[in-house]
Every structure is written in structure tokens, then in C-alpha cells.
Coordinates of N, CA and C in Angstrom, one line a residue:
X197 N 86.4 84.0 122.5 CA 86.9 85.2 123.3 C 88.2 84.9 124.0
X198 N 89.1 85.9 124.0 CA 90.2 85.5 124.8 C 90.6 85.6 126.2
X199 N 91.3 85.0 126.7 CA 90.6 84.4 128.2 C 91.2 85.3 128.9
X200 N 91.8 86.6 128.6 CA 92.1 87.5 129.3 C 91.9 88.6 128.0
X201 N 90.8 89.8 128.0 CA 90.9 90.3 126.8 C 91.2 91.9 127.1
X202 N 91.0 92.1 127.9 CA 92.1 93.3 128.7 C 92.6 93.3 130.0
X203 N 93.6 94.0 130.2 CA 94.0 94.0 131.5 C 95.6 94.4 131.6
X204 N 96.4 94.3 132.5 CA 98.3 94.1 132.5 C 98.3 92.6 132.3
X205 N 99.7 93.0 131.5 CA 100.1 91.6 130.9 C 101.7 91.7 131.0
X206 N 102.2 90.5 130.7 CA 103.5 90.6 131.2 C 104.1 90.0 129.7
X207 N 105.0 90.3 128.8 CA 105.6 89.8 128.1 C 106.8 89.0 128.0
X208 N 107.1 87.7 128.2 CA 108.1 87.0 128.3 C 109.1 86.1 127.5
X209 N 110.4 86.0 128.0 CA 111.0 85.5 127.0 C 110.8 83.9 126.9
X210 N 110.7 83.1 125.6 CA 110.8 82.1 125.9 C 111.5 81.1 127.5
X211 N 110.7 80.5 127.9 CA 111.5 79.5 128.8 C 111.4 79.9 129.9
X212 N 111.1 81.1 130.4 CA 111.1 81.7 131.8 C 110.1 81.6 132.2
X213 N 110.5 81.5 133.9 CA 109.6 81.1 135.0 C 109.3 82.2 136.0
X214 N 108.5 82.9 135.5 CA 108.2 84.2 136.7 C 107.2 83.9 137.1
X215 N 107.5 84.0 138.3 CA 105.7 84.5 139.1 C 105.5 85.4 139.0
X216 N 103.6 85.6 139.0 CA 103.3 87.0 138.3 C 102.4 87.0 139.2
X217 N 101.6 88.1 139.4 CA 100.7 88.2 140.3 C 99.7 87.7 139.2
X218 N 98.6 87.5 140.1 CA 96.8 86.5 139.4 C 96.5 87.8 138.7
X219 N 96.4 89.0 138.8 CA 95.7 89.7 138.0 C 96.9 90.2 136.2
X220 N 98.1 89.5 136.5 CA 98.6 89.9 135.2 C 98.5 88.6 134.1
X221 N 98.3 88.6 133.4 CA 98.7 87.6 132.1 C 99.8 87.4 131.5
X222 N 100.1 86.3 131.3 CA 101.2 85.7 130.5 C 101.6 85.7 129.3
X223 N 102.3 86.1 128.4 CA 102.4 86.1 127.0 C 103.6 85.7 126.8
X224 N 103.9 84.7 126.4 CA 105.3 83.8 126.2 C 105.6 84.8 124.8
X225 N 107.2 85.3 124.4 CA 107.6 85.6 123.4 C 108.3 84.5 122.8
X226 N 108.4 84.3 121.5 CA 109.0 83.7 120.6 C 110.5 84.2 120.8
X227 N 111.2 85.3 120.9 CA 112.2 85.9 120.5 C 112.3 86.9 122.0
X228 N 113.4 87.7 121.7 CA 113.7 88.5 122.7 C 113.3 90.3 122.2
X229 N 112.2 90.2 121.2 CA 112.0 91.5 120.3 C 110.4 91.0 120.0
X230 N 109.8 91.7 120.0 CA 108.4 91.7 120.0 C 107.9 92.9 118.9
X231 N 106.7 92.4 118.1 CA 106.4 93.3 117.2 C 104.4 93.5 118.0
X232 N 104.4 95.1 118.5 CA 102.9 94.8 118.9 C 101.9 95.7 118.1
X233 N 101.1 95.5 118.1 CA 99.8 96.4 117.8 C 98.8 95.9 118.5
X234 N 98.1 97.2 118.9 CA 97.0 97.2 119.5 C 95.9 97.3 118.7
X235 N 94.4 97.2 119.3 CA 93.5 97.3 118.5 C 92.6 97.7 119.6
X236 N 91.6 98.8 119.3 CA 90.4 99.4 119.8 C 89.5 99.7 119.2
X237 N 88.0 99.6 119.9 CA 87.0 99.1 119.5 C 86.7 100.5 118.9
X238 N 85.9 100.7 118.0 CA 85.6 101.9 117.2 C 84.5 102.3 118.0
X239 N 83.5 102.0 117.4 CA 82.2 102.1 117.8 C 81.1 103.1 117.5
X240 N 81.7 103.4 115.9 CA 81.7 104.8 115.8 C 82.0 106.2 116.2
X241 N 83.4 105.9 117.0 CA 83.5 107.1 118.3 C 85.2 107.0 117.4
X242 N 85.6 107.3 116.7 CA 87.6 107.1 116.6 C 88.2 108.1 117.4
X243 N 87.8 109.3 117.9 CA 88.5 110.3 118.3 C 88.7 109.6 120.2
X244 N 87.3 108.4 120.6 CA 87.2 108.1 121.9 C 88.4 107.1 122.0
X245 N 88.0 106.3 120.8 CA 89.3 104.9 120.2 C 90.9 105.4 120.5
X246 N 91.3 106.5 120.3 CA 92.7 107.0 119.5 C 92.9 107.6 121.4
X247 N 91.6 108.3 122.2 CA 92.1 108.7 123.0 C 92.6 107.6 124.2
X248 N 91.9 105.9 124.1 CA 92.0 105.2 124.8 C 93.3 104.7 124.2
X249 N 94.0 104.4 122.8 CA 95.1 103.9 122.8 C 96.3 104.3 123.2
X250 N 96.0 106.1 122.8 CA 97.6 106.6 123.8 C 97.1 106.6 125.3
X251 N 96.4 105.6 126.2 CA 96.5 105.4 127.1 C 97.6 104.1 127.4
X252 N 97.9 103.6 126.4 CA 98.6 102.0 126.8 C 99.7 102.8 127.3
X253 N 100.1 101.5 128.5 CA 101.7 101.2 128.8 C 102.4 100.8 128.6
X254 N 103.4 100.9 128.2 CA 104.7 100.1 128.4 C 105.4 99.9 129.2
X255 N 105.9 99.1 130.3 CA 107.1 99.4 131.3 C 108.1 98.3 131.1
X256 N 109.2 98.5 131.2 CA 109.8 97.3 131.1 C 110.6 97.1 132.9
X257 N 110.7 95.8 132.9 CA 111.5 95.6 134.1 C 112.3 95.7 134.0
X258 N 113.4 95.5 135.4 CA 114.6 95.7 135.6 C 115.8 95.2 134.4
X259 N 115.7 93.8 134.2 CA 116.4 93.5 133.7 C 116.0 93.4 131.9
X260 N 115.2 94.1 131.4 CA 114.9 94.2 130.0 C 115.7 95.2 129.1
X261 N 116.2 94.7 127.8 CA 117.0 95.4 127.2 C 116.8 94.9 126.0
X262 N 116.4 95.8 125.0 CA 116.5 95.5 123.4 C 116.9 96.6 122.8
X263 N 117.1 96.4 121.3 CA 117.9 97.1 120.7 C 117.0 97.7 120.2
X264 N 117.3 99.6 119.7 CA 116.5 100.9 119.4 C 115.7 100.1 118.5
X265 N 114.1 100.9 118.4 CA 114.0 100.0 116.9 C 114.5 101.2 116.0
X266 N 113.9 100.7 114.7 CA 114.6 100.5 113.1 C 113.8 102.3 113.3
X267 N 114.3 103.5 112.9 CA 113.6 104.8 112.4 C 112.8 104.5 111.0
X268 N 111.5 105.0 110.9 CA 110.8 105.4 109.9 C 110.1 106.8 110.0
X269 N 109.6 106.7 108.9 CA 109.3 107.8 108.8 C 107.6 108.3 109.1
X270 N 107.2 109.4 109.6 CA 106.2 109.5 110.6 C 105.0 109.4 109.6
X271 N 104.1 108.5 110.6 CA 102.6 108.1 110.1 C 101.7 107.9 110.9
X272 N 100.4 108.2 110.6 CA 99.4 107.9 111.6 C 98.4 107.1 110.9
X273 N 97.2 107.1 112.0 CA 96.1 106.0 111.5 C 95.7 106.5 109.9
X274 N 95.5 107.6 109.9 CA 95.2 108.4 108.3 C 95.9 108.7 107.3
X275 N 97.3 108.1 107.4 CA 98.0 108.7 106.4 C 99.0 107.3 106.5
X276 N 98.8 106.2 106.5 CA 99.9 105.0 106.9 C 101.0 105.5 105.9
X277 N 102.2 105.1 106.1 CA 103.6 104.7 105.4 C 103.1 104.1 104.2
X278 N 104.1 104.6 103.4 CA 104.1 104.1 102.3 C 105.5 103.5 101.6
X279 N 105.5 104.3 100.3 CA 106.8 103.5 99.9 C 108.1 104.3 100.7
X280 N 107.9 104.6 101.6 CA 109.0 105.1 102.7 C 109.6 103.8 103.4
X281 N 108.7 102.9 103.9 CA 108.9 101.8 104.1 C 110.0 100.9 103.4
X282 N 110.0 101.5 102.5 CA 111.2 100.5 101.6 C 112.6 100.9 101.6
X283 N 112.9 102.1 102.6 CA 114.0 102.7 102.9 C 114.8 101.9 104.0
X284 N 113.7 101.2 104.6 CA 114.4 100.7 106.1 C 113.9 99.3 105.9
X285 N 113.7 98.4 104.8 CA 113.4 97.0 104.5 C 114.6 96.3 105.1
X286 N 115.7 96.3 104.8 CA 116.7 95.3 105.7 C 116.5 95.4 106.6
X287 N 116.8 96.4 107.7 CA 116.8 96.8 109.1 C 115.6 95.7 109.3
X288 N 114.3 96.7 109.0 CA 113.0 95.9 109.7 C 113.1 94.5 109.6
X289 N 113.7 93.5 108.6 CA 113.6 92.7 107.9 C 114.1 92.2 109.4
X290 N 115.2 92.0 109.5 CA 116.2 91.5 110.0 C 116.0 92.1 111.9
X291 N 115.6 92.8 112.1 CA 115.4 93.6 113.4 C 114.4 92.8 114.6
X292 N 114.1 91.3 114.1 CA 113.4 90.5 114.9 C 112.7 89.2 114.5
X293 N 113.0 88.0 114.9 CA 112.6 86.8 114.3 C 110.9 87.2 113.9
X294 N 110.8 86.2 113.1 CA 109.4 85.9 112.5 C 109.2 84.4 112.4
X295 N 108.1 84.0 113.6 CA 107.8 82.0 113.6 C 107.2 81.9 112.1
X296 N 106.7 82.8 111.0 CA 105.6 82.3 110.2 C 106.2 81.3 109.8
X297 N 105.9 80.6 109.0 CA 106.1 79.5 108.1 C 106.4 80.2 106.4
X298 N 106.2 81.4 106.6 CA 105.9 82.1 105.2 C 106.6 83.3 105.2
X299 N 107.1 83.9 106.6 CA 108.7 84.8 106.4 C 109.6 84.7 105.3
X300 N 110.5 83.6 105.6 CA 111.3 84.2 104.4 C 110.8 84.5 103.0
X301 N 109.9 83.6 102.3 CA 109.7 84.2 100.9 C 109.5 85.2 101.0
X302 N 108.4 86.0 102.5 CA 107.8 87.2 102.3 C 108.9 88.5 102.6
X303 N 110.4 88.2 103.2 CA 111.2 88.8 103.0 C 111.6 88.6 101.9
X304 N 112.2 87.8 101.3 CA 112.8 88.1 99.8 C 112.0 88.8 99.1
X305 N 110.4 88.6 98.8 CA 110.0 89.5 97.7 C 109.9 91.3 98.8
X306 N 110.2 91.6 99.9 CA 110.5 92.7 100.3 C 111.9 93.3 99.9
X307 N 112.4 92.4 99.9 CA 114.0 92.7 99.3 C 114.4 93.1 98.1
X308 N 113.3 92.5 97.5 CA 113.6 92.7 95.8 C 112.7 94.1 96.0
X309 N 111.4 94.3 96.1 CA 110.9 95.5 96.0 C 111.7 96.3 96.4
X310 N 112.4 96.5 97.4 CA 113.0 98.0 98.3 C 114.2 97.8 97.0
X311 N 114.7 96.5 96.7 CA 115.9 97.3 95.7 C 115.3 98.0 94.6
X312 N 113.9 97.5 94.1 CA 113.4 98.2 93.1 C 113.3 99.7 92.8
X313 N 113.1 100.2 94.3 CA 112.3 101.1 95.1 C 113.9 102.2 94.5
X314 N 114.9 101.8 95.1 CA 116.3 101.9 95.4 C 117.0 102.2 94.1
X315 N 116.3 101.5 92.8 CA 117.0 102.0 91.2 C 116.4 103.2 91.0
X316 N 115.8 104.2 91.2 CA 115.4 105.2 90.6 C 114.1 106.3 91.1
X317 N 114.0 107.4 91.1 CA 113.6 107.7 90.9 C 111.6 107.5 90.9
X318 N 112.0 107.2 88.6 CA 110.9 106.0 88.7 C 110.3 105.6 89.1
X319 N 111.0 104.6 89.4 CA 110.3 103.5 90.7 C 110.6 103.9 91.1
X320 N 110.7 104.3 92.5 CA 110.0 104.5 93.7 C 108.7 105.1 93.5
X321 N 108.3 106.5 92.4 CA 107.3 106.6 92.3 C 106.1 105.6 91.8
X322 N 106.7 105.2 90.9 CA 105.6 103.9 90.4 C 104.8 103.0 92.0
X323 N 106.0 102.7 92.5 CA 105.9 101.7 93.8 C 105.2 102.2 94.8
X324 N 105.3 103.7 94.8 CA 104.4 104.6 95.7 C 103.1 104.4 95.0
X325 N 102.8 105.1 94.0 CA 101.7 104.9 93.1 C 100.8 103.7 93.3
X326 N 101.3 102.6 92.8 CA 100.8 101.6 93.3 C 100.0 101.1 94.8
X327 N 100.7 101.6 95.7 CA 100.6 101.3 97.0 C 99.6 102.0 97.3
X328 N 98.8 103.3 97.2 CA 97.8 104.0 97.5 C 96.9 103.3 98.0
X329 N 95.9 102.3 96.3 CA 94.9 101.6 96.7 C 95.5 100.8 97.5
X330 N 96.2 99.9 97.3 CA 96.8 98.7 98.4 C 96.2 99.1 99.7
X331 N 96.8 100.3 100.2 CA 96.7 100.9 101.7 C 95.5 101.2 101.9
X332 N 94.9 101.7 101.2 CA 93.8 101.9 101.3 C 92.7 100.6 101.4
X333 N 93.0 99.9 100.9 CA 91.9 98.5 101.2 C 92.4 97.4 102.0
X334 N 93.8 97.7 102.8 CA 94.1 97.1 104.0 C 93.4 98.0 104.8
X335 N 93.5 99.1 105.0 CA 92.8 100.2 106.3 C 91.5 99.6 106.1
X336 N 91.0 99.5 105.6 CA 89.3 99.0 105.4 C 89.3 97.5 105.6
X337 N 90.3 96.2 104.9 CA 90.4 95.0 105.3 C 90.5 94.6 107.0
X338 N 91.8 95.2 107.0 CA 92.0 95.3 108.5 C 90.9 94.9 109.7
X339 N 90.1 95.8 109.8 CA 88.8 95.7 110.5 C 88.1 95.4 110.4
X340 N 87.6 94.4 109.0 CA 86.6 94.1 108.7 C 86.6 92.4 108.1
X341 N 87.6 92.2 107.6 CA 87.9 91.0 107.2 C 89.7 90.3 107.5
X342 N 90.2 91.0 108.2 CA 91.5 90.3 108.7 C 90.8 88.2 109.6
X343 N 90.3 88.5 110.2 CA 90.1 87.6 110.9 C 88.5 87.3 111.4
X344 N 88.2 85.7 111.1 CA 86.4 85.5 111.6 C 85.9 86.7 112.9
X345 N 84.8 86.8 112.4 CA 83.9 87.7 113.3 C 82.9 86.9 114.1
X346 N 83.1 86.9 115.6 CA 82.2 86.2 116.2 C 81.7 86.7 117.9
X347 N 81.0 87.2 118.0 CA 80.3 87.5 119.2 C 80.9 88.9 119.4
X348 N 81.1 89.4 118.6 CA 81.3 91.4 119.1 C 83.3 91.1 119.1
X349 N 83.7 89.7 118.5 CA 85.4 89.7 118.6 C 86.2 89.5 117.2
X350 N 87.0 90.0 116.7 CA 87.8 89.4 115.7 C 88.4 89.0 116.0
X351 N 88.6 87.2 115.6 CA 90.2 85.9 116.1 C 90.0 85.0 115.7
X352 N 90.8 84.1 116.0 CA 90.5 83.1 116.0 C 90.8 82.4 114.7
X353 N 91.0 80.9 114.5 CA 91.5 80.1 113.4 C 90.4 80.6 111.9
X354 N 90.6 80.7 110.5 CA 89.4 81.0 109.7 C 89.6 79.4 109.4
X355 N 87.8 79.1 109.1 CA 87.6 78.3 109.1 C 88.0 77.1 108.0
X356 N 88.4 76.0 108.3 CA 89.1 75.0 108.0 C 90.6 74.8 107.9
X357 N 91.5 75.6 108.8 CA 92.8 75.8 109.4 C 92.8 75.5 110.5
X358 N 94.1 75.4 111.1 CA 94.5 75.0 112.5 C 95.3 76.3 113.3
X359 N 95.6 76.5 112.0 CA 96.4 78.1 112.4 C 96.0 79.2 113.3
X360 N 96.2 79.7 114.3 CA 95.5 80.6 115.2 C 95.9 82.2 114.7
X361 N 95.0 82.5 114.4 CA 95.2 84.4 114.2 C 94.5 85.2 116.1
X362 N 96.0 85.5 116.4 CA 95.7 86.3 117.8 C 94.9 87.7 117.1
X363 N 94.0 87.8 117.9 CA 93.6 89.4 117.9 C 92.7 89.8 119.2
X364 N 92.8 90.7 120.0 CA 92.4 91.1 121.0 C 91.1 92.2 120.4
X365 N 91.2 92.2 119.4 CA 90.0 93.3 119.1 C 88.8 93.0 118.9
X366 N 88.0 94.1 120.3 CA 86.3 93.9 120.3 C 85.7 95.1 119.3
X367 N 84.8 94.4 118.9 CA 83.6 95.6 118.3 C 82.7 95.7 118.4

């Protein structure tokens, strides 16, 4: 379980030293650009789920400033993006570090797709085509198999890694 699993949280840039008050949490950033998602517990209730997520906050402090993000094109939990996505691949690409270990390849083969996407017509339909099921058994992976299941929590390293998968989601 994570040792703060709701509550205010403070997002930070590497290296800085804020006092925070005891009831906020600390989340050190990698970068000065943050990529977030949230996660809420279903519970067979989604209309309760969707009404508690447009409850989050955002504030930023005084001194915070990042650049617009990247425009796409509009989607919700039922209808995710598709090969629209590949209109704005550099931008996104490039619009905020990534620590993985496995970024860059996974940008280059993004690169090559969106140019694919980019020759025709064709393809883009093909590439759309394709992507249905994809999307479709991430929506359903997502929640069910992204990360070990243990005590009502998805997180945590899968077993025989060292690698930590963050996830705040109860179920």
C-alpha cells in the first residue's frame, strides 16, 4: 500500500527543499513537466468514479510555469484517441523527459508509425483499423492486469523485478 494513498500532494522539481506542511506529500519530479493520471476505484459504480475524478485539483504555486501542453483531439474514458494521436507524435514525443530505460526505441517506433500514419490516406486508415482491438484490450488490461493485485491495490514491482510500477489505484 502506498504510504500516502490519498490526500494533497505537492509536486516537485528535482533538488528542492520545501517545507510542506505534515498533511501534504512529497513527490519529487524527474523533469520540470509531469505526465499524470489518475485512477479511481470503480466498484461497480463508474458514473460515482468519473464524478469523484472531476473532483481533483490542480493548483500550482506562485512560482510554477510550464509550457501549454501539446492539443489533441477530444476523448473520453469510452471513446479513447486513436490514430489521431499520430498527428501530434513529435510534439508529445518531445514535450517532456521520459527516465524509462526503454523511451527512446519506444519513440522511434512512434516516429516511424505517425510518418506512416502521415503517407496516406491508406494508412492512416489501416493504422486506425488496427488500433480498435489494441484499445480495446488496453481499456480492459489497464485495470485488470497493468500491475500485481494485492490487498484491494494495484502496484508495486511484478514479481521477479526490481522495477517499481507507481499506481495509486484501490479496488
Amino acid at each position: 500500500m502506498p504510504s500516502k494513498p490519498f490526500g494533497k500532494y505537492a509536486l516537485v522539481l528535482p533538488g528542492t527543499d520545501h517545507d510542506l506542511p505534515k498533511d501534504i506529500g512529497r513527490i519529487e519530479l524527474h523533469s520540470a513537466k509531469a505526465k499524470l493520471l489518475d485512477r479511481i476505484e470503480l466498484k461497480g459504480e463508474p458514473e460515482g468514479a468519473v464524478a469523484l475524478q472531476k473532483q481533483f485539483t490542480l493548483t500550482a504555486s506562485a512560482q510554477s510555469a510550464s509550457a501549454d501542453p501539446v492539443p489533441l483531439a477530444a476523448f473520453d474514458n469510452q471513446t479513447l484517441i486513436g490514430v489521431d494521436l499520430f498527428d501530434q507524435a513529435e510534439a508529445l514525443v518531445t514535450s517532456a523527459s521520459d527516465v524509462s530505460p526503454y523511451a527512446a526505441a519506444m519513440q522511434q517506433q512512434v516516429r516511424a508509425v505517425a510518418q506512416y500514419v502521415a503517407s496516406g490516406p491508406e494508412a492512416r486508415a489501416e493504422v486506425g483499423a488496427r488500433l480498435q482491438p489494441i484499445i480495446a484490450q488496453f481499456r480492459h488490461d489497464a485495470v485488470t492486469k497493468s500491475a500485481p493485485y494485492r490487498n484491494h491495490w494495484t502496484g508495486g514491482p511484478r514479481p521477479g523485478t526490481t522495477a517499481p510500477t507507481i499506481s495509486f489505484a484501490h479496488r
